[in-house]
Each structure stands twice: as structure tokens, then as C-alpha cells.
CSV table of C-alpha atoms in Angstrom, one decimal:
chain,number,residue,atom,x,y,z
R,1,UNK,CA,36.3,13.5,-12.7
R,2,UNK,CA,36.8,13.1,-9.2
R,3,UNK,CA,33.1,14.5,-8.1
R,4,UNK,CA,31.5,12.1,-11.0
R,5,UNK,CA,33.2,8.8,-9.3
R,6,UNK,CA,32.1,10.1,-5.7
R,7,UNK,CA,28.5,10.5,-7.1
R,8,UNK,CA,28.6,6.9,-8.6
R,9,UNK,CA,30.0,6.0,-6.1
R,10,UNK,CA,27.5,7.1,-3.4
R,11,UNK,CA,24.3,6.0,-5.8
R,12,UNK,CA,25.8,2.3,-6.4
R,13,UNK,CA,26.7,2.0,-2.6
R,14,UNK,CA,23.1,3.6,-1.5
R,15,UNK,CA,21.5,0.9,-4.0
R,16,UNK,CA,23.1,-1.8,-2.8
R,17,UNK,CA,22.8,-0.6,0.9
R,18,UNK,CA,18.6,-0.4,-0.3
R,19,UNK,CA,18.5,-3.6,-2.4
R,20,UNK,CA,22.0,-6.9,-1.7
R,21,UNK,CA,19.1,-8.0,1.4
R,22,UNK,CA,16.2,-8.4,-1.0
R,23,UNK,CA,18.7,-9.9,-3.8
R,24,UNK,CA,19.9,-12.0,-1.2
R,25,UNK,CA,16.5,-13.0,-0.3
R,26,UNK,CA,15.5,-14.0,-3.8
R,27,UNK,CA,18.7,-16.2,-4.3
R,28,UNK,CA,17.7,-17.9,-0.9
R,29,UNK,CA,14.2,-18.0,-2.7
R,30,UNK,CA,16.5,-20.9,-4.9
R,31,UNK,CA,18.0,-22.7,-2.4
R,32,UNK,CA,16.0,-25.4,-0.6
R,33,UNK,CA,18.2,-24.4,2.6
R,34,UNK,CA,15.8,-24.9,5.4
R,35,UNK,CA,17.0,-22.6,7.6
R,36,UNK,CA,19.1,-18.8,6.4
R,37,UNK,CA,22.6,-18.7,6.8
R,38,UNK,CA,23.0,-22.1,5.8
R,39,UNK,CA,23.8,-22.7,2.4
R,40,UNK,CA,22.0,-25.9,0.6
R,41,UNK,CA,23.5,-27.8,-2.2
R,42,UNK,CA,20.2,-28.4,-3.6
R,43,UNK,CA,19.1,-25.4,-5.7
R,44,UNK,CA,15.5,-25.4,-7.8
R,45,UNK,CA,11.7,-24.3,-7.0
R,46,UNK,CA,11.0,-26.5,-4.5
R,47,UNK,CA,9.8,-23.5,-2.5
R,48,UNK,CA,7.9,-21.9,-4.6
R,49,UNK,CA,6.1,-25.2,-4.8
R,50,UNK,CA,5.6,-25.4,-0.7
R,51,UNK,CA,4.0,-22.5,-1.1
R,52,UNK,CA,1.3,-23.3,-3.7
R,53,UNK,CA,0.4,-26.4,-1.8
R,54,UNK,CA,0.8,-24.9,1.5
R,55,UNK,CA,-3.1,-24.6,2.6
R,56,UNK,CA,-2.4,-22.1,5.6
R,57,UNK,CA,-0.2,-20.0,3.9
R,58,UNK,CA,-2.4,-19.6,0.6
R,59,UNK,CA,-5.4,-18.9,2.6
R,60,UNK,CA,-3.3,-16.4,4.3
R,61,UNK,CA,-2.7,-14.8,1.4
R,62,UNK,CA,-6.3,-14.8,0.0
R,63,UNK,CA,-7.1,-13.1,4.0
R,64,UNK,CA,-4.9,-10.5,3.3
R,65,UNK,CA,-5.8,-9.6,-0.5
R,66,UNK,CA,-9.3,-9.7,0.5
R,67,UNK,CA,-8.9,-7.2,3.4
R,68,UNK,CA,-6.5,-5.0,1.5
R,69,UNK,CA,-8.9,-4.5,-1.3
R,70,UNK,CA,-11.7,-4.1,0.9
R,71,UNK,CA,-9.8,-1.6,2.9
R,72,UNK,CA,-8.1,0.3,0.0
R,73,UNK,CA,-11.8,0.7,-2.1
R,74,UNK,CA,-13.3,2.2,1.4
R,75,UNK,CA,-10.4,4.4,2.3
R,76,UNK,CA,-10.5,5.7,-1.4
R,77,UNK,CA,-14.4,6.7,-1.6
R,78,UNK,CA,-14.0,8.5,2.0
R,79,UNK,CA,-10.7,9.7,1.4
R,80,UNK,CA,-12.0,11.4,-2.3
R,81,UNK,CA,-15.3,12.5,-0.4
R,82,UNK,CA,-13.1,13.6,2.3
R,83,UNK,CA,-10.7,16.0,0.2
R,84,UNK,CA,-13.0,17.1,-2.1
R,85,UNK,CA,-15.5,18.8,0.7
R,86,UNK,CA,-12.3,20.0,2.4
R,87,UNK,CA,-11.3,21.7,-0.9
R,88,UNK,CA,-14.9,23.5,-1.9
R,89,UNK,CA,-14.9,24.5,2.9
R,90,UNK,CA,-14.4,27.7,3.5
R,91,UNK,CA,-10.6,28.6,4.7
R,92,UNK,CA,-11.2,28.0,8.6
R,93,UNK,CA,-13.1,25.0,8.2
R,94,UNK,CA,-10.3,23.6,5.8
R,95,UNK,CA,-7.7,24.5,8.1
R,96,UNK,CA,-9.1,22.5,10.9
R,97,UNK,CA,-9.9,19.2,8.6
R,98,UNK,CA,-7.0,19.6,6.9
R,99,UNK,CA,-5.1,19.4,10.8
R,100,UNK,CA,-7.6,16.1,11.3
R,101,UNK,CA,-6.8,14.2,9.0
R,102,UNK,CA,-3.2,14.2,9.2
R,103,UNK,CA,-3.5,13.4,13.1
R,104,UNK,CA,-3.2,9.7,12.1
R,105,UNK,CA,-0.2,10.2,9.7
R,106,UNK,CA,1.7,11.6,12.4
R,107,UNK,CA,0.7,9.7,15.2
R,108,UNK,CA,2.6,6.5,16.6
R,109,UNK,CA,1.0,3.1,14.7
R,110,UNK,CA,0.5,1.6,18.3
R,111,UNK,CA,-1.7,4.4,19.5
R,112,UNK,CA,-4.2,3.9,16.6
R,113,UNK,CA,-4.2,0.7,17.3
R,114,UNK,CA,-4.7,0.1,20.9
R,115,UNK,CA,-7.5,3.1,20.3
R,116,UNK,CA,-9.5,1.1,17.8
R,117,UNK,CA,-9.1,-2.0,20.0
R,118,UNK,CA,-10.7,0.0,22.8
R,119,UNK,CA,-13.5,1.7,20.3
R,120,UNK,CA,-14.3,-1.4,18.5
R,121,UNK,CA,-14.8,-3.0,22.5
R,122,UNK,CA,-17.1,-0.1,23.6
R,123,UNK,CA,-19.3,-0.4,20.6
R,124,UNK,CA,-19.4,-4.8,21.0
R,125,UNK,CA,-17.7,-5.1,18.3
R,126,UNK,CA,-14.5,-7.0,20.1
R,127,UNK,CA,-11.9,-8.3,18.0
R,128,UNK,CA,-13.4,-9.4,15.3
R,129,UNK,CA,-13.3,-8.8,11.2
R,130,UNK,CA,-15.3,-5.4,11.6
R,131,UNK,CA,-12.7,-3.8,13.6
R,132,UNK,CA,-9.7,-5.5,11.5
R,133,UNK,CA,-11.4,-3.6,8.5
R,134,UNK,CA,-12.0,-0.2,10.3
R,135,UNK,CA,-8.4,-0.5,11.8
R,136,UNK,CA,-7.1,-0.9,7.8
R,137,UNK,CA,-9.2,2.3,7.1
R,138,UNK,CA,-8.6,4.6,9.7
R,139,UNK,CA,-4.6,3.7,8.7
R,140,UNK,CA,-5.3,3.9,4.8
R,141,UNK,CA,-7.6,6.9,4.7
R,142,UNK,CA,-5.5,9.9,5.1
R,143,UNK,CA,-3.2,8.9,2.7
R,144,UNK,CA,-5.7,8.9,-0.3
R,145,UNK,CA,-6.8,12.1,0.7
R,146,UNK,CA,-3.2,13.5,1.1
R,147,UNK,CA,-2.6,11.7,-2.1
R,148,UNK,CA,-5.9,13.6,-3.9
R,149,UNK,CA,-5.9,16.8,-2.3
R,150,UNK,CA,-2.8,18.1,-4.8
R,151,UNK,CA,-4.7,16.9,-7.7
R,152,UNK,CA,-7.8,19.3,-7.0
R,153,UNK,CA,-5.2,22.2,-6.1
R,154,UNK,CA,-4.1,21.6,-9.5
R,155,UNK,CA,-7.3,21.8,-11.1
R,156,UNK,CA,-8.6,24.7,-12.5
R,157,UNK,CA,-11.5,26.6,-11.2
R,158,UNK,CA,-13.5,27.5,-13.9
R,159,UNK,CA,-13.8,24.1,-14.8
R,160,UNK,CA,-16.4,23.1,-12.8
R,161,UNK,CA,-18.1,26.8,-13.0
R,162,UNK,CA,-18.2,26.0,-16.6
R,163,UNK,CA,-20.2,23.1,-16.2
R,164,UNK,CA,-22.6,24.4,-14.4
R,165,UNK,CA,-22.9,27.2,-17.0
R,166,UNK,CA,-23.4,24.7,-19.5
R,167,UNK,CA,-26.6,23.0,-17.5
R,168,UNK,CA,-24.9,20.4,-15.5
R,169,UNK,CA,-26.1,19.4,-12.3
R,170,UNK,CA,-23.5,19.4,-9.7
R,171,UNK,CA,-23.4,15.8,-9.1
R,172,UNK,CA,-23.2,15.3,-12.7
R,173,UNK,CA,-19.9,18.0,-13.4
R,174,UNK,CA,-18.6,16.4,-10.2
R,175,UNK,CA,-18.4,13.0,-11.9
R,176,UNK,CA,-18.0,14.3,-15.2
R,177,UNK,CA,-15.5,16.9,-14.8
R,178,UNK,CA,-13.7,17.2,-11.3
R,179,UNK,CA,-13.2,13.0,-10.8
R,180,UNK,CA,-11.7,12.6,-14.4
R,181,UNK,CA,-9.3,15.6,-13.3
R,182,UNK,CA,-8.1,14.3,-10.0
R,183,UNK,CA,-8.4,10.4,-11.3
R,184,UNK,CA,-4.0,9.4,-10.9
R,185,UNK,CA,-4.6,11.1,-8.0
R,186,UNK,CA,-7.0,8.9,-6.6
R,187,UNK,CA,-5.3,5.9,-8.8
R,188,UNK,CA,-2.1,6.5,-6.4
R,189,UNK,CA,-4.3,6.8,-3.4
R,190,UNK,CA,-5.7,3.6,-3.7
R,191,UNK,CA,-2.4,2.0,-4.4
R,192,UNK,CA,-1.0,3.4,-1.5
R,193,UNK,CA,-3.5,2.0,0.4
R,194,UNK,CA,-3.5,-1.1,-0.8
R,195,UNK,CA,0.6,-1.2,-0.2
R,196,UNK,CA,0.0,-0.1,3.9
R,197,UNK,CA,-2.8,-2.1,4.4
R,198,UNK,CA,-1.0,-5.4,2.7
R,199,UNK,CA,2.0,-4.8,4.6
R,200,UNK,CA,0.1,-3.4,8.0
R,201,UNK,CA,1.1,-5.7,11.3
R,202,UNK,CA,0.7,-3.6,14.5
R,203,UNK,CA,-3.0,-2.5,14.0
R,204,UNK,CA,-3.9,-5.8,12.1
R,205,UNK,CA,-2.6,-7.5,15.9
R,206,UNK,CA,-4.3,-5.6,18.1
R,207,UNK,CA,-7.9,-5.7,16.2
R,208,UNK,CA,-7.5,-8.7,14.6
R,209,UNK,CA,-10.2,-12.5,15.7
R,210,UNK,CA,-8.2,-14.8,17.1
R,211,UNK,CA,-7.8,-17.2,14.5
R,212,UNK,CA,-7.7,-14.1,11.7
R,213,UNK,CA,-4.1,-14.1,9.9
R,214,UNK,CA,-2.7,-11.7,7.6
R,215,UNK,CA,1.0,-11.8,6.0
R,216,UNK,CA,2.6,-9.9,8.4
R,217,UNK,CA,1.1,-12.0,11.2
R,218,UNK,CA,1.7,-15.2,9.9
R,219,UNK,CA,5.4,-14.5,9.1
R,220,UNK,CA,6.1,-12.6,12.4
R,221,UNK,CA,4.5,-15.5,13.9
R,222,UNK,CA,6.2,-18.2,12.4
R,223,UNK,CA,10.1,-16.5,13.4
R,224,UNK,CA,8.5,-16.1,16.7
R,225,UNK,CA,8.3,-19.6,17.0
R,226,UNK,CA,12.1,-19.6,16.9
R,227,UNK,CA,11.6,-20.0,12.9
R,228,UNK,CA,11.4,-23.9,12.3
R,229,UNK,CA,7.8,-24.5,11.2
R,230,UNK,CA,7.7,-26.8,7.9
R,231,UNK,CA,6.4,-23.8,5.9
R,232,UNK,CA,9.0,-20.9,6.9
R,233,UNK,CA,11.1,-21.6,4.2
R,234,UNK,CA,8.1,-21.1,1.7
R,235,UNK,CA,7.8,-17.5,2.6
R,236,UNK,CA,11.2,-16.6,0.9
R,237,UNK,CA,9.4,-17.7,-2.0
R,238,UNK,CA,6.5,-15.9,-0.9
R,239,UNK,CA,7.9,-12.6,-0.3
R,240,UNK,CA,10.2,-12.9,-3.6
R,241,UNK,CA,6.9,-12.8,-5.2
R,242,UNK,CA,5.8,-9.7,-3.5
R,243,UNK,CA,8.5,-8.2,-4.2
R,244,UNK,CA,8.5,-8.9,-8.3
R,245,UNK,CA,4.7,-7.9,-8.5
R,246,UNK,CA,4.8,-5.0,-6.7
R,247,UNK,CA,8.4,-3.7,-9.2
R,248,UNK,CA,5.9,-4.7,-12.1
R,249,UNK,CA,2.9,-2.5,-11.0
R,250,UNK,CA,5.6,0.0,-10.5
R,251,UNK,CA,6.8,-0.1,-14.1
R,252,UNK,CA,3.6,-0.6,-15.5
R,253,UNK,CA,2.6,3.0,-13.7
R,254,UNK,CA,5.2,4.6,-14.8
R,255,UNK,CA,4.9,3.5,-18.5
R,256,UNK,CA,1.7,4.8,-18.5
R,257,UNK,CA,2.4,7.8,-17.0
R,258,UNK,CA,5.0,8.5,-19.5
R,259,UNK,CA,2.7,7.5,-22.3
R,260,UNK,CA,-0.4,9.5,-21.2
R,261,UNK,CA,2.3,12.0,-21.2
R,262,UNK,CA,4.0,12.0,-24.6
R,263,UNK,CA,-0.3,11.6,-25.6
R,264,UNK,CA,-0.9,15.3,-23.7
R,265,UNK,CA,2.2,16.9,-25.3
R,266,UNK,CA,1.0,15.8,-28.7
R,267,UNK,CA,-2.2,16.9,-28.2
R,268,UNK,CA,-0.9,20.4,-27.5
């Protein structure tokens, strides 16, 4: 009895450690408080309308979609390409991509960064959107291919011997039988991708044009500015959204992981 109240007790206080700040941020999302830590009496969705009519922070958003889907659909053809060749190398070559691509997981943000600023100057490319985008995809890349790579250890073999058995070219089992296999794995990939490059702020600085802003950018520098621009309070709103779409993509992945689940089970 004692050991099931300590284990409650631990997951309630480790959710609440994890989620009373974003809570906290969706009731301030309600109150058309100006500033946080002081308590308005006027409660409604006054902010959530600032934010809709805000022109700078709507076209902030749009920058940052727009890059993050760029970003995320690059990463996740070179990250597939990238783990399927390592799979079918022979062990040593493997071995030493395998080591290369996780360099940039491992490696401190700011030394990607400042590297691609200093790339991106050497080729003329300055700061400007084409080393904003190659900055997202060096930072999303290894991810999908960490993220695809278990899928193809998962996949058997013979599969793709089969096919060529059968008369298949190898590009057309490759599309037809090894990218349906390994297809939640690149799924996840992409949405990983998506997440880092949405939320990205220390490479999107340093590579970033002048007058360029992402999310992160905008609200870092908005508090920067000591927090009392006109349209800080509308980013409680706006990061309440972000918050509820990214739990709905969540459940919506799950559900249909569980369903193409139950669908395999019953098929067996």
C-alpha cells in the first residue's frame, strides 16, 4: 500500500513538475493581463484575437511553417537515402557513416551553427534564406536517419531478394517493397524534423537574413526588448496553440498506431 502511494505519488508530482507551467500558460492565454505575474480582471479571447490580426506575428508564423516543411521534406529524402545506402555498405563503410552522421546529434547546437555561418560565407552565400534552409537540414537530417535506420534492421532480408526473384528492378522493389516497410519510420522522421526545425533558435540566429524571423526569434526577441511590445501578450495565445496541435498530432499518431495494430493482429 505504502509503495503504490509513493509511486502515485512520484508520477502526479513528476506531471505536474513537466506540465502546472504550460497549464499556467494556457490560463494566462485567458487573461488579457498585459504583462505575467499580474493578474487581469478581464478574462475572454482577446488574445487570441491579437494574434489573428497581428500582421508580424502571422507572417512569422507562415516563415516558420514554410521553412519547417521545407526543411523536414529535405532532411527526410537525404536522411532515407542516407540510411538505406548505409544499411545495404559493407560493415566498415557502415561503421564509419554510421559515426558521421551522429557527429551532429552529439555536437553542441552553437558549433553547427557558427560552422554553417562560416560555410555558407565562404561559398557567397552570406546570411541569407539558403543558409537558414541548409542550417534547418544539417540539424534535422540525422534524426530521420536515426529515426529510419531501426525500421530497415527490422526488415527482413529476403524481402527484397524476393523481389528481385520475381523480376523487379531494384528501383522498383526499393519503392515497392523496402519504402512501404520502413514507411512510420520515415513518418516519425519527418515529424521529428519538423518539431526541431519549428522550435530551432540558435542556428536559425546565426544563418538567418536580417530581416528573416522565425518563432523562436521573434519571441526571444520580443522579451529581449524587456517584454512590452503591443504584441507580447498575443504569443501566450500563440504558443497555447502550439501546444494543443502538437498533443493532437500526438494522439492522432498514436490512434493510428494502435489501430494499424489491432488491423495486423487480426490479419494474423
Amino acid at each position: 500500500m505504502v509503495k503504490k502511494i509513493i509511486k502515485i505519488t512520484y508520477i502526479v508530482l513528476s506531471l505536474a513538475f513537466i506540465y502546472a507551467p504550460i497549464i499556467l500558460l494556457t490560463v494566462y492565454s485567458f487573461n488579457l493581463s498585459q504583462s505575467i505575474g499580474i493578474w487581469s480582471k478581464k478574462w475572454g479571447f482577446g488574445l487570441y484575437q491579437q494574434l489573428f490580426t497581428d500582421k508580424s506575428i502571422m507572417q512569422t508564423v507562415l516563415n516558420t511553417v514554410i521553412l519547417a516543411l521545407l526543411a523536414s521534406v529535405c532532411s527526410t529524402i537525404l536522411g532515407t537515402i542516407g540510411a538505406i545506402g548505409t544499411f545495404y555498405s559493407k560493415r566498415k563503410v557502415k561503421g564509419a557513416l554510421n559515426a558521421l552522421t551522429q557527429i551532429p546529434v552529439i555536437n553542441a547546437e552553437i558549433v553547427t551553427a557558427i560552422s554553417i555561418a562560416l560555410v555558407c560565407s565562404m561559398f557567397a552565400f552570406g546570411r541569407t534564406y539558403a543558409s537558414l534552409l541548409i542550417g534547418h537540414i544539417v540539424l534535422c537530417f540525422p534524426f530521420v536517419y536515426l529515426s529510419v535506420l531501426p525500421k530497415l534492421k527490422q526488415l527482413d532480408g529476403n524481402l527484397y531478394e524476393a523481389a528481385l526473384d520475381l523480376g523487379a528492378s531494384p528501383t522498383k522493389a526499393l519503392f515497392k517493397v523496402i519504402i512501404p516497410e520502413i514507411l512510420p519510420g520515415i513518418f516519425s522522421g519527418f515529424m521529428l524534423a519538423v518539431t526541431l526545425s519549428l522550435d530551432d533558435y540558435i542556428i536559425t540566429t546565426f544563418t538567418r537574413p536580417p530581416t528573416f524571423d522565425t518563432i523562436s526569434t521573434y519571441v526571444f526577441d520580443a522579451y529581449a526588448k524587456g517584454g512590452k511590445g503591443s504584441s507580447v501578450p498575443a504569443l501566450r495565445a500563440l504558443s497555447t496553440l502550439i501546444f494543443v496541435l502538437m498533443i493532437l498530432i500526438l494522439v492522432i499518431q498514436n490512434v493510428s498506431a494502435s489501430r494499424r495494430r489491432k488491423k495486423n493482429e487480426n490479419n494474423r
